[in-house]
Coordinates of C-alpha atoms in Angstrom, one line a residue:
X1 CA 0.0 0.0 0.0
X2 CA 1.7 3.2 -1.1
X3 CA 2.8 5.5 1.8
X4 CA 2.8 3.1 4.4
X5 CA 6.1 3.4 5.0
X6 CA 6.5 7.3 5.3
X7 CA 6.6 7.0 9.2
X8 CA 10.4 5.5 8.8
X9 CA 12.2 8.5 8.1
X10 CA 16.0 8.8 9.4
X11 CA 16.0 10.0 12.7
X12 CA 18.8 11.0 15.4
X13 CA 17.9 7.7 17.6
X14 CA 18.4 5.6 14.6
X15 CA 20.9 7.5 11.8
X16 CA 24.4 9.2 12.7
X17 CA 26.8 10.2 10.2
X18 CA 29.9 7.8 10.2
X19 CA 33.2 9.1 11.7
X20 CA 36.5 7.5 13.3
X21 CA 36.9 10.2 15.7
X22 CA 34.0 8.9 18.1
X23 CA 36.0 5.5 18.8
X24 CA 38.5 7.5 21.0
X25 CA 35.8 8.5 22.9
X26 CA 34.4 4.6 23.7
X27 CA 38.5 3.0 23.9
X28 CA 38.3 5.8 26.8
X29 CA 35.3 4.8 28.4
X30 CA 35.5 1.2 28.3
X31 CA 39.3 1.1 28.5
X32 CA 40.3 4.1 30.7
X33 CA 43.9 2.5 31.8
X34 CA 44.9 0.9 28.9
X35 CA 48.1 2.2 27.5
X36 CA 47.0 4.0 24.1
X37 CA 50.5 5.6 23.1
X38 CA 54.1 5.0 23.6
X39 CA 56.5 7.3 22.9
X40 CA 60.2 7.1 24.3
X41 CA 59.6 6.2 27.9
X42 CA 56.3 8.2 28.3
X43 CA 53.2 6.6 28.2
X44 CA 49.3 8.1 27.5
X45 CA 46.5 5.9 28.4
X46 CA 43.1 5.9 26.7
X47 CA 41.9 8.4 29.6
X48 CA 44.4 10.9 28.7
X49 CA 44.8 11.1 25.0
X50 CA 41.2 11.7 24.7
X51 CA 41.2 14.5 27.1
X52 CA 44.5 15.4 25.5
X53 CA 42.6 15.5 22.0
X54 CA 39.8 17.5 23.6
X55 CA 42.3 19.9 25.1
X56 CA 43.9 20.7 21.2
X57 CA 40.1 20.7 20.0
X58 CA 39.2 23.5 22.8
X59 CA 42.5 25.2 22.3
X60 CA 42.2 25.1 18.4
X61 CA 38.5 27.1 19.3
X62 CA 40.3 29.6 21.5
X63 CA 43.0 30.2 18.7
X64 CA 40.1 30.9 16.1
X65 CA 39.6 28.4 14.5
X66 CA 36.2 27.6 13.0
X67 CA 34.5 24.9 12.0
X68 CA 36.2 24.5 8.2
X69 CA 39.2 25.7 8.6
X70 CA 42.5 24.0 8.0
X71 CA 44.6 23.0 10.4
X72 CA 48.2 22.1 9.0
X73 CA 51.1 20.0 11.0
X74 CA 54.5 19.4 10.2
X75 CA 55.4 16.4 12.8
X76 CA 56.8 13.3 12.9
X77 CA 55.3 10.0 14.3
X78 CA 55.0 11.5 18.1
X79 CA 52.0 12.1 20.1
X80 CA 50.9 15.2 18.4
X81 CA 50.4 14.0 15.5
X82 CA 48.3 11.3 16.7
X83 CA 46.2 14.1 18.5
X84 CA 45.7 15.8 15.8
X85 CA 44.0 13.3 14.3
X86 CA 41.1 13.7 16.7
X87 CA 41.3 17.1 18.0
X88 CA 41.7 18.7 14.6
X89 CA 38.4 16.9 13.8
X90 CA 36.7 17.4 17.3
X91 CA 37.6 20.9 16.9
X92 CA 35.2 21.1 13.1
X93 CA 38.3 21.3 11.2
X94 CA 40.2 20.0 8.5
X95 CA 43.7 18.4 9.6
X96 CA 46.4 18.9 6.8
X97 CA 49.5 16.6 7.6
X98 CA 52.1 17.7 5.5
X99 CA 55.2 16.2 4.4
X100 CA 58.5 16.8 6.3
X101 CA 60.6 15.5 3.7
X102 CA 59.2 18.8 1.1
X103 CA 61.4 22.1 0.6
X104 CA 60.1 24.8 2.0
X105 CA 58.5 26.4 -1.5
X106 CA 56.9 23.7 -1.5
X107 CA 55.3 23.6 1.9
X108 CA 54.7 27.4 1.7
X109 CA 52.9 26.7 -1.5
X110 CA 50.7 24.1 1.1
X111 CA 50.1 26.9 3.9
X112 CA 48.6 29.2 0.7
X113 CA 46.9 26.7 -1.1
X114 CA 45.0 25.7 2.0
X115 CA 45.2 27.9 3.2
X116 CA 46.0 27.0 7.3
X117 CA 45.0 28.7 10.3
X118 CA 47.1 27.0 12.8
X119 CA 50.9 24.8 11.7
X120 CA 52.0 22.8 14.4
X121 CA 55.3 22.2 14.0
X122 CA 58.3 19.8 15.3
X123 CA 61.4 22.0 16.8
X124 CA 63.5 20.5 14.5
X125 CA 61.8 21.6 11.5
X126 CA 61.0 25.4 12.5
X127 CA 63.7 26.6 10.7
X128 CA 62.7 24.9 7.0
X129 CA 58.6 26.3 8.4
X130 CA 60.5 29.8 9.1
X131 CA 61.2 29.7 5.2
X132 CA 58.2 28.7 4.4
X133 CA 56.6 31.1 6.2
X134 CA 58.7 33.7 4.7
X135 CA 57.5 32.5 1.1
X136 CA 54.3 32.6 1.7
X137 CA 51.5 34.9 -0.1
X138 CA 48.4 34.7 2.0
X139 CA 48.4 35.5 5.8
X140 CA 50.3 33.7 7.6
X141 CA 49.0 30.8 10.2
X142 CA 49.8 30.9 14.1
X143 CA 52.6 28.3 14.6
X144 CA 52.7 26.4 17.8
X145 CA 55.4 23.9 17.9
X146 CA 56.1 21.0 19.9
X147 CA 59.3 20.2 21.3
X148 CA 60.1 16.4 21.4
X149 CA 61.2 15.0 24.8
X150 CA 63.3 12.4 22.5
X151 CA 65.0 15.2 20.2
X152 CA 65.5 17.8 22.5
X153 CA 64.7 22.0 21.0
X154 CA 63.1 24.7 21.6
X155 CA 60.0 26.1 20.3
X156 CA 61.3 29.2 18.7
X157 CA 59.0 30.3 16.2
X158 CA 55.8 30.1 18.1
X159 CA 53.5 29.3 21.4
X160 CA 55.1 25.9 22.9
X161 CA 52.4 23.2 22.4
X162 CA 52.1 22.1 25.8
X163 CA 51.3 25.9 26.7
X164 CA 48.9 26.0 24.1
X165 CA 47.1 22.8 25.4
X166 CA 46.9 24.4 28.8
X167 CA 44.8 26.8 27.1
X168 CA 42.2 24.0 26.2
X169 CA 39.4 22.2 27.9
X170 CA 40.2 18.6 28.6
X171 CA 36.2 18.0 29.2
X172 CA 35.7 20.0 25.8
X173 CA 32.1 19.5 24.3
X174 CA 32.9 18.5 20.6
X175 CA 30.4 17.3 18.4
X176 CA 30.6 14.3 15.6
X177 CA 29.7 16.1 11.8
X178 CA 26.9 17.2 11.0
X179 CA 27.2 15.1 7.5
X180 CA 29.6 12.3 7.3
X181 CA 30.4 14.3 3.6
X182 CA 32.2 16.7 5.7
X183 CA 35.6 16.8 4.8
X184 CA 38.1 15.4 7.5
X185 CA 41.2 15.5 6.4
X186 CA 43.7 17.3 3.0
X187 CA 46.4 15.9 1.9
X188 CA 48.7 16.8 -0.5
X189 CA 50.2 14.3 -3.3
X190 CA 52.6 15.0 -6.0
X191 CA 50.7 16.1 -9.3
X192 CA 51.4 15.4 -12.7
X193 CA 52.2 19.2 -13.2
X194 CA 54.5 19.4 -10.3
X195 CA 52.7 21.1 -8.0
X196 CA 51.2 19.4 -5.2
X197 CA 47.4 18.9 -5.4
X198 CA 45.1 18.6 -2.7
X199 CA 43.0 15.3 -2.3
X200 CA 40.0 15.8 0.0
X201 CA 39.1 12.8 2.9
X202 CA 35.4 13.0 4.6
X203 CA 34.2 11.2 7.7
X204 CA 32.4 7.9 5.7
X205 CA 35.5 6.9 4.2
X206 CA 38.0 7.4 6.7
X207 CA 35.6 5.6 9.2
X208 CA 35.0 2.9 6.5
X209 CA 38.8 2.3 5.8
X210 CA 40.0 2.7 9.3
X211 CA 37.6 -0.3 10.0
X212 CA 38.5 -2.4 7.1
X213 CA 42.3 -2.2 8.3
X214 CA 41.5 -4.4 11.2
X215 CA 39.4 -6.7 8.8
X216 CA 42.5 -7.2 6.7
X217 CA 44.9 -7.4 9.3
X218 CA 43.3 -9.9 11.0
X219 CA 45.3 -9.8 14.3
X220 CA 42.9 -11.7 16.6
X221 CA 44.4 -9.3 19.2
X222 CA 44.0 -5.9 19.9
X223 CA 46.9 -3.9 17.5
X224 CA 50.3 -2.8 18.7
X225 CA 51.1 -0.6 16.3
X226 CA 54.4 0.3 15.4
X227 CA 54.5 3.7 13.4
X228 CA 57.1 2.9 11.0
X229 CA 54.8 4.9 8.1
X230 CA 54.5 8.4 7.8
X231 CA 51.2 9.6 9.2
X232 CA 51.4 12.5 6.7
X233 CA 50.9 10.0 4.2
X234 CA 47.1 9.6 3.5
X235 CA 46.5 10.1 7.0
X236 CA 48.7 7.1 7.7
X237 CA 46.2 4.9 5.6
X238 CA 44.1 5.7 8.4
X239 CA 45.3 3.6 10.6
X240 CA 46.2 6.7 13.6
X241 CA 41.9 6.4 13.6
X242 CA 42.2 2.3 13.2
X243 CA 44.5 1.8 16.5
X244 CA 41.3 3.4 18.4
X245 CA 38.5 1.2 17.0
X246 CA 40.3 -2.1 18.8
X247 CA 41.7 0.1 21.8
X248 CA 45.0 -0.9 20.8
X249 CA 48.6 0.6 21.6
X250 CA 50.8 3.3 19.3
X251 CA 54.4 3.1 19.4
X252 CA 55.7 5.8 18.1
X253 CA 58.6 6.2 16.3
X254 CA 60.2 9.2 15.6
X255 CA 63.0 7.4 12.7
X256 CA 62.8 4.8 11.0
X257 CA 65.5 2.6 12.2
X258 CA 66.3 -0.8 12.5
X259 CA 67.8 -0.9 16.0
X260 CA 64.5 1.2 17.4
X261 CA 62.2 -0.9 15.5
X262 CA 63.5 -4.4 16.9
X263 CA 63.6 -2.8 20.3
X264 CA 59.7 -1.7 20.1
X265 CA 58.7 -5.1 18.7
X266 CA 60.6 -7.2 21.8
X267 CA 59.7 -5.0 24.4
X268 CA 56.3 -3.9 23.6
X269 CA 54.9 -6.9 21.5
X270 CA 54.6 -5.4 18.4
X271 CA 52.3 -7.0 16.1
X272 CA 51.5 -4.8 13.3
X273 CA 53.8 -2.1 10.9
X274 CA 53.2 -1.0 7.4
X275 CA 55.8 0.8 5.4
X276 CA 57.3 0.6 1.5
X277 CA 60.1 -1.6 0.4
X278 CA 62.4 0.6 2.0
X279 CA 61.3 -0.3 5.9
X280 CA 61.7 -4.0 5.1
X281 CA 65.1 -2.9 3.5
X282 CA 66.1 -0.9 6.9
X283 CA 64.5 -4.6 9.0
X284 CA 66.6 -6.9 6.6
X285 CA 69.9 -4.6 6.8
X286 CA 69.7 -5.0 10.8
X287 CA 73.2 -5.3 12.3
X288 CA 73.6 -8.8 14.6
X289 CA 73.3 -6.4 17.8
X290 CA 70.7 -4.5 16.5
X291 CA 68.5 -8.0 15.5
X292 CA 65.8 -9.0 18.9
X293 CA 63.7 -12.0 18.8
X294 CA 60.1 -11.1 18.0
X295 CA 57.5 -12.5 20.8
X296 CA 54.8 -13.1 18.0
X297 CA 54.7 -13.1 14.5
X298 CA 54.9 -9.2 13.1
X299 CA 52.4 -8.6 10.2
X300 CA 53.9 -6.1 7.8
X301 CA 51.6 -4.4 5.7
X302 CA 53.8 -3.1 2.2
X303 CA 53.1 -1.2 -1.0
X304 CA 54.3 -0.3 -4.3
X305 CA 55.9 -3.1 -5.7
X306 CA 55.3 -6.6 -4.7
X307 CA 58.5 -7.3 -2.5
X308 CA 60.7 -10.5 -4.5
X309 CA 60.8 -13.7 -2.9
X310 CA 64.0 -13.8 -1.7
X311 CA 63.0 -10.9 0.4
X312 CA 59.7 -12.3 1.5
X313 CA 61.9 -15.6 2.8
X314 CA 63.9 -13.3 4.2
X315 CA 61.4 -11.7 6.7
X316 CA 59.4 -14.9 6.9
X317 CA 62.5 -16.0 8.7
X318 CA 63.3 -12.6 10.5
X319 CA 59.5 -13.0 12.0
X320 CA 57.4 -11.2 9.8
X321 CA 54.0 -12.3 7.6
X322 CA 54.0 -10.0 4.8
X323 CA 50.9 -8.4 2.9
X324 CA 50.8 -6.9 -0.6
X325 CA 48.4 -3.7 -0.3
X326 CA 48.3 -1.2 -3.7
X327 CA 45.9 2.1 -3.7
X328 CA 46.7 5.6 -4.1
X329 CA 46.3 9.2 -2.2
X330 CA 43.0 10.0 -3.7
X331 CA 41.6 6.3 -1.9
X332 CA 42.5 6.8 1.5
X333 CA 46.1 4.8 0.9
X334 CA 45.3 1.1 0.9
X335 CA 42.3 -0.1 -1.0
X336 CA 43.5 -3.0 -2.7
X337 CA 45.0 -6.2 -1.1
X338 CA 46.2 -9.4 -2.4
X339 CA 44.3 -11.9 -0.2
X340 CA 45.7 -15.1 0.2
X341 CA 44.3 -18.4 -0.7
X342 CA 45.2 -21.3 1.6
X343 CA 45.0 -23.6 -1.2
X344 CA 48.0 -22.0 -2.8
X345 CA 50.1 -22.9 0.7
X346 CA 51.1 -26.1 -1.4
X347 CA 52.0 -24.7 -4.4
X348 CA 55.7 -25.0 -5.8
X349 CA 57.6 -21.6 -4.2
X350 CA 58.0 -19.7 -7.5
X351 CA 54.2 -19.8 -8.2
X352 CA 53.9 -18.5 -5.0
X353 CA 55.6 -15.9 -5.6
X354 CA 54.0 -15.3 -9.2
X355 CA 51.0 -15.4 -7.2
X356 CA 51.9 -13.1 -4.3
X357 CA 53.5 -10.6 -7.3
X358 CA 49.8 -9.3 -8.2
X359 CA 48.0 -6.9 -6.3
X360 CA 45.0 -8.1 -5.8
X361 CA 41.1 -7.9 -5.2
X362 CA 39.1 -5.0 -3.4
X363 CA 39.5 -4.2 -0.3
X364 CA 36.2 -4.9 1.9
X365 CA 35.3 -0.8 2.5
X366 CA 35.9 -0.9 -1.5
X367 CA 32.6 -1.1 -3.3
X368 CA 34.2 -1.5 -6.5
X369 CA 37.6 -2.6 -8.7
X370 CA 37.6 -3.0 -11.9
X371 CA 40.0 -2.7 -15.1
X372 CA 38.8 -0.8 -17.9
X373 CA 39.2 0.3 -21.3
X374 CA 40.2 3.8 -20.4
X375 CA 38.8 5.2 -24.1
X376 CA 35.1 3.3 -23.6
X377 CA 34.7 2.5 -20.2
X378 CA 34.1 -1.4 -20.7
X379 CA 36.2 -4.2 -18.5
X380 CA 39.0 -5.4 -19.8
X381 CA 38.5 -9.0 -20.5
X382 CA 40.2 -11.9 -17.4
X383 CA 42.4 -13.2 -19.1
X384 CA 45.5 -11.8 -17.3
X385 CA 47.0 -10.3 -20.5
X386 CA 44.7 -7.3 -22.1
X387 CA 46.0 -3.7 -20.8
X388 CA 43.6 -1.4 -18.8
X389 CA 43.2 1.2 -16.4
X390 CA 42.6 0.5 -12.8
X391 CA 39.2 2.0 -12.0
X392 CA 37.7 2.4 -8.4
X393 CA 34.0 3.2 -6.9
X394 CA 33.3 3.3 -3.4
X395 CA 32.8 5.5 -0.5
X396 CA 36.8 5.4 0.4
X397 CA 37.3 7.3 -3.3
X398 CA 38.1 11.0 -2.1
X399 CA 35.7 13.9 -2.4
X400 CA 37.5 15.7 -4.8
X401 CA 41.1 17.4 -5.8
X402 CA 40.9 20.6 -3.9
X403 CA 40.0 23.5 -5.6
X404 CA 40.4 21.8 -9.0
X405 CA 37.0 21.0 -10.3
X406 CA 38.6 20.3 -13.9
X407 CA 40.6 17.6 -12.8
X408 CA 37.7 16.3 -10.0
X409 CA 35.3 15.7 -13.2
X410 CA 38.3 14.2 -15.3
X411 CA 39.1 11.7 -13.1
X412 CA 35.7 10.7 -11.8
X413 CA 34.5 10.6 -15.5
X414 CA 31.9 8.2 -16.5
X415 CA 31.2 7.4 -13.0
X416 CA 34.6 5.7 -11.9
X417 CA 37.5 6.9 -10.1
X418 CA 40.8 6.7 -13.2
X419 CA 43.4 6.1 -11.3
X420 CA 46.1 6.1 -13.9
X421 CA 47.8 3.1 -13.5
X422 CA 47.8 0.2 -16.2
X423 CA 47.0 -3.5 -15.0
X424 CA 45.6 -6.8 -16.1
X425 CA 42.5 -8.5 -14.5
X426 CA 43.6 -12.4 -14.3
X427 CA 40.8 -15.2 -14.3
X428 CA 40.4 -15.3 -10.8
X429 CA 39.6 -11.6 -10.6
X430 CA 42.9 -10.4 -8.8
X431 CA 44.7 -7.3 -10.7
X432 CA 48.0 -6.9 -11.7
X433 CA 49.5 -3.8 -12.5
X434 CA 51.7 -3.8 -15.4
X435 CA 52.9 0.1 -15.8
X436 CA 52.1 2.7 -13.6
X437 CA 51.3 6.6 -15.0
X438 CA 54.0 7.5 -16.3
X439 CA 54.6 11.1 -14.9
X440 CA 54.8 9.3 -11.5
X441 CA 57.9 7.7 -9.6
X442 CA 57.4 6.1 -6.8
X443 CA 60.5 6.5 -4.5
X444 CA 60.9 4.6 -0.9
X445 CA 56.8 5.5 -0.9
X446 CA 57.1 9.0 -1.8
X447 CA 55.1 9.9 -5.4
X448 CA 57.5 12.2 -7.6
X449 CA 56.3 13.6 -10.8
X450 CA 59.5 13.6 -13.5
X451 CA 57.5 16.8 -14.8
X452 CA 58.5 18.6 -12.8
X453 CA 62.4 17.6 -12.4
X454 CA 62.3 17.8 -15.8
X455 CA 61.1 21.6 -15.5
X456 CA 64.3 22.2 -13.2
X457 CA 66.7 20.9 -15.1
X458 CA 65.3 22.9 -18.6
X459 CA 65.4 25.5 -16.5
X460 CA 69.8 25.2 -16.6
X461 CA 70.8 27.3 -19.6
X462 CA 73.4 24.3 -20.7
X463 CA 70.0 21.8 -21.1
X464 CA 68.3 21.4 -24.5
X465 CA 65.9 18.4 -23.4
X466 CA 65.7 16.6 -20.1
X467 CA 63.5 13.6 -19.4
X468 CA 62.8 11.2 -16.5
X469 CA 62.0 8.2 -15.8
X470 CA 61.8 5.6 -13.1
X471 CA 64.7 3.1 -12.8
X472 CA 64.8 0.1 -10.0
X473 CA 66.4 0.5 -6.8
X474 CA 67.4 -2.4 -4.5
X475 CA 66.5 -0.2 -1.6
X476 CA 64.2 2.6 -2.8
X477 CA 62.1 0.6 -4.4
X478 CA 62.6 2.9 -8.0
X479 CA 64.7 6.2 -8.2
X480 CA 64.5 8.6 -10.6
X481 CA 66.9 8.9 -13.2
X482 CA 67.6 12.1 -15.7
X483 CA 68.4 11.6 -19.3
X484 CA 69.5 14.8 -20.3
X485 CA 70.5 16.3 -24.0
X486 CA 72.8 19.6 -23.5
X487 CA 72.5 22.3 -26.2
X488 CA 75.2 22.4 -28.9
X489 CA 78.7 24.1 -27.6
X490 CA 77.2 24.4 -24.0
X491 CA 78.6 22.1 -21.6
X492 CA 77.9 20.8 -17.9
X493 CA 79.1 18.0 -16.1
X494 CA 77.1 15.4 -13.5
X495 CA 77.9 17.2 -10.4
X496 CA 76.8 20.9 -11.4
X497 CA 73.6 19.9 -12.7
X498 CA 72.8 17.6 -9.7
X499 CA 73.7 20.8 -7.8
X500 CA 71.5 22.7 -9.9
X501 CA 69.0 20.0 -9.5
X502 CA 69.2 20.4 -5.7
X503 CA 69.3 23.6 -4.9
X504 CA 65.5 23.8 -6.1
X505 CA 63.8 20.4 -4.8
X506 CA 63.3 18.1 -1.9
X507 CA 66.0 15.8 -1.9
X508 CA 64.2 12.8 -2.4
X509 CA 63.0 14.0 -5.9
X510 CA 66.5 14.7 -7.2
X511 CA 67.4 12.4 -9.5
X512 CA 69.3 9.2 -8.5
X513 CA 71.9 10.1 -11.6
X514 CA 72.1 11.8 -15.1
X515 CA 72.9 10.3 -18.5
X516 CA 74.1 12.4 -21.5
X517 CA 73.3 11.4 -24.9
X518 CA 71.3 12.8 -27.5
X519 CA 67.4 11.4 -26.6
X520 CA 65.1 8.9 -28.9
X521 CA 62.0 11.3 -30.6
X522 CA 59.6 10.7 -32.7
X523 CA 59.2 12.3 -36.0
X524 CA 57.5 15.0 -34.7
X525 CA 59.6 15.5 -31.3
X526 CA 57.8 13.5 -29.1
X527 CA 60.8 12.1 -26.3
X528 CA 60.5 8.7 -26.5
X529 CA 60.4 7.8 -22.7
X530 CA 59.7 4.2 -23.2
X531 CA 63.1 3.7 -25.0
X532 CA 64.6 5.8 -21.7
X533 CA 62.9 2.8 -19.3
X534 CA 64.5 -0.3 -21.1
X535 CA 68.0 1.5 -20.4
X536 CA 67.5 1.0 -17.5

């Protein structure tokens, strides 16, 4: 009968918007004593770092910020940053972690683009913010900065951040969001142009991912979490909001080390760590001294490229079950993961390994994964060999690149999330990625667009043509490598133009080393960077 059903609209008893932040809220209630974070030798229980939380949420208030605004940090993985996570949130805003390993035009580039209200800041990196600051074009944010028990510094540049949590109400009314659309988090990724662009989280999806980390984990144990991957990394694949949802433990760690990271794992009974290729590089290269006899078996969560099995053996045997995840900025890090099959336990080892070498299916917050034609939308057909795109759909697919609607309706064209990257679907329905886009390198788990080296070194008046590509690194994972073609009677040598190089970029994005020779083009000019990749 039409209209019988009108009395079940949504209602506050029975609909609230999803949102991670409310599960530091219940760890503290029902688990008031149990340790939440570790840092050095302090410890915060569940009691404190919510009423910590609430105190950066009440103090953010007092400060001016309004529900909105953007709240930036530049920390590593101590407490604060943790806290952010909730009281940026709690507080109605938008938290903005931003990478510490970015020059400082870059991260004043950030500040503007945001633009921030409030930077909190480690001691040791006020002086690259105090450039930054000085570069920057729109008003510049209040800077509070925390000074690390474990590094000792001063704060320098702005209000200490224990001062400015005094200022705060540890009993601090916060509300959840109004709409679980509302955006949560920013964070900034390398763009094919260069500049960094902004790739907007909301509540749903961070909840939704946070949760399925757990599900993939599959710990049967509350998580002790080492924090051996940047938390300005898509929010640490939300994991800083995952920890909270089984009341388990943070360890932070400030560097990633290999002595510090066997420590944590003996002593504190590490069970969990994600990282790229690099951190099982760093475990593996462990001195004898350094090496500690795990209590349980470690699972390591990895990305980028599927580790080889002589690595895998290798941290099989130093105590660690390894797990291929693939996703990307704009879907809340992991949403891809290549679930094992306990049938394929008796396989011969190098079809294990052929096996474990694919990325995988859909993670379970994922709605949908697919490989398409990238020209007419349709699937690519199973059959582990036809080229498509990887396509995503789902509520842990970003809101949109931040102030870039041309590029939001690009890449959400025909109703799927492009994410760029080429890959086969193989009968059983697990992907494979077979090239990645090709502006991209991804460097020890840092995206770096050879655009825009290439724009520095053109920018050397010896350089006719520059092009880079991605070449494998034992340790990095890939590194980029310039191929450069110098301008007839001009001359420059290796070391000047890495100088050059330098001098205008974040380390990491300098290229591992230079090659000069006259560079493959088609007939109408076009470099020919494929030729560049098989040199290697």
């Amino acid at each position: 009968m039409p209209g019988r059903d009108d009395f079940l609209a949504r209602r506050e008893a029975n609909f609230q918007p999803l949102s991670p932040i409310g599960q530091l809220e219940r760890a503290a209630q029902v688990f008031p004593a149990r340790t939440a974070i570790i840092h050095g030798a302090e410890r915060t229980d569940y009691a404190g770092f919510y009423a910590r939380s609430r105190r950066l949420a009440s103090a953010l208030r007092v400060a001016g910020v309004a529900p909105g605004d953007v709240v930036s940090t530049l920390l590593f993985n101590t407490p604060p940053q943790l806290e952010a996570h909730y009281g940026v949130p709690m507080a109605g805003a938008v938290l903005n972690a931003v990478n510490t390993r970015l020059s400082a035009g870059e991260i004043g580039y950030i500040l503007d683009h945001a633009p921030a209200r409030v930077v909190i800041v480690d001691a040791e990196l006020v002086p690259l913010v105090a450039e930054a600051l000085w570069q920057m074009v729109m008003p510049k944010p209040q800077v509070v900065v925390y000074v690390d028990p474990t590094a000792p510094g001063e704060a320098g540049l702005g209000v200490d951040y224990e001062a400015f949590l005094a200022g705060g109400d540890p009993a601090f009314d916060w509300a959840m969001p109004g709409d679980e659309w509302d955006t949560i988090s920013l964070n900034y990724t390398s763009g094919t142009t260069g500049r960094p662009k902004g790739i907007l989280y909301h509540h749903r999806g961070a909840a939704l991912l946070a949760q399925s980390n757990l599900l993939h984990a599959n710990l049967g144990a509350p998580p002790v979490y080492l924090w051996t991957l940047p938390m300005f990394h898509c929010n640490g694949w939300c994991f800083p909001w995952s920890v909270s949802y089984a009341a388990g433990t943070h360890v932070c760690l400030r560097q990633v080390r290999a002595g510090p990271i066997y420590d944590a794992i003996a002593e504190h009974g590490v069970n969990l760590l994600c990282g790229a290729p690099i951190v099982m590089s760093v475990i593996l290269g462990a001195s004898e001294a350094e090496k500690r006899a795990a209590p349980r078996t470690v699972r390591f969560f990895t990305a980028a490229a599927p580790p080889p099995e002589s690595v895998l053996a290798a941290m099989a045997a130093a105590g660690f079950e390894v797990t291929h995840v693939y996703g990307l900025t704009e879907v809340y890090g992991p949403a891809v993961v290549n679930e094992w099959n306990d049938a394929w336990d008796s396989l011969p080892a190098d079809e294990q390994a052929r096996l474990k070498a694919r990325q995988g299916v859909r993670y379970a917050a994922l709605e949908a994964l697919s490989v398409r034609d990238p020209e007419t939308l349709a699937p690519v057909p199973a059959d582990g060999e036809t080229l498509g795109e990887v396509m995503f759909r789902g509520n842990v697919v970003m809101k949109g690149v931040h102030k870039d609607p041309e590029a939001t309706e690009k890449v959400f064209a025909g109703g799927w999330f492009h994410s760029g990257d080429l890959a086969v679907t193989h009968p059983d329905g697990y992907v494979q990625l077979r090239d990645r886009a090709k502006d991209i390198i991804i460097s020890g788990g840092e995206n770096i667009s050879s655009i825009e080296i290439e724009n520095v070194l053109h920018a050397h008046p010896a350089v006719a043509f520059a092009a880079v590509v991605g070449a494998p690194h034992e340790k990095w994972g890939e590194t980029p490598v310039a191929h450069v073609e110098l301008k007839p009677g001009m001359e420059v040598d290796e070391a000047t133009l890495l100088d050059f190089v330098r001098e205008r970029l974040a380390r990491f994005k300098c290229p591992s080393r230079i090659e000069f020779h006259e560079l493959p083009k088609t007939s109408t000019g076009k470099i020919q960077k494929y030729a560049l990749r098989e040199r290697g």
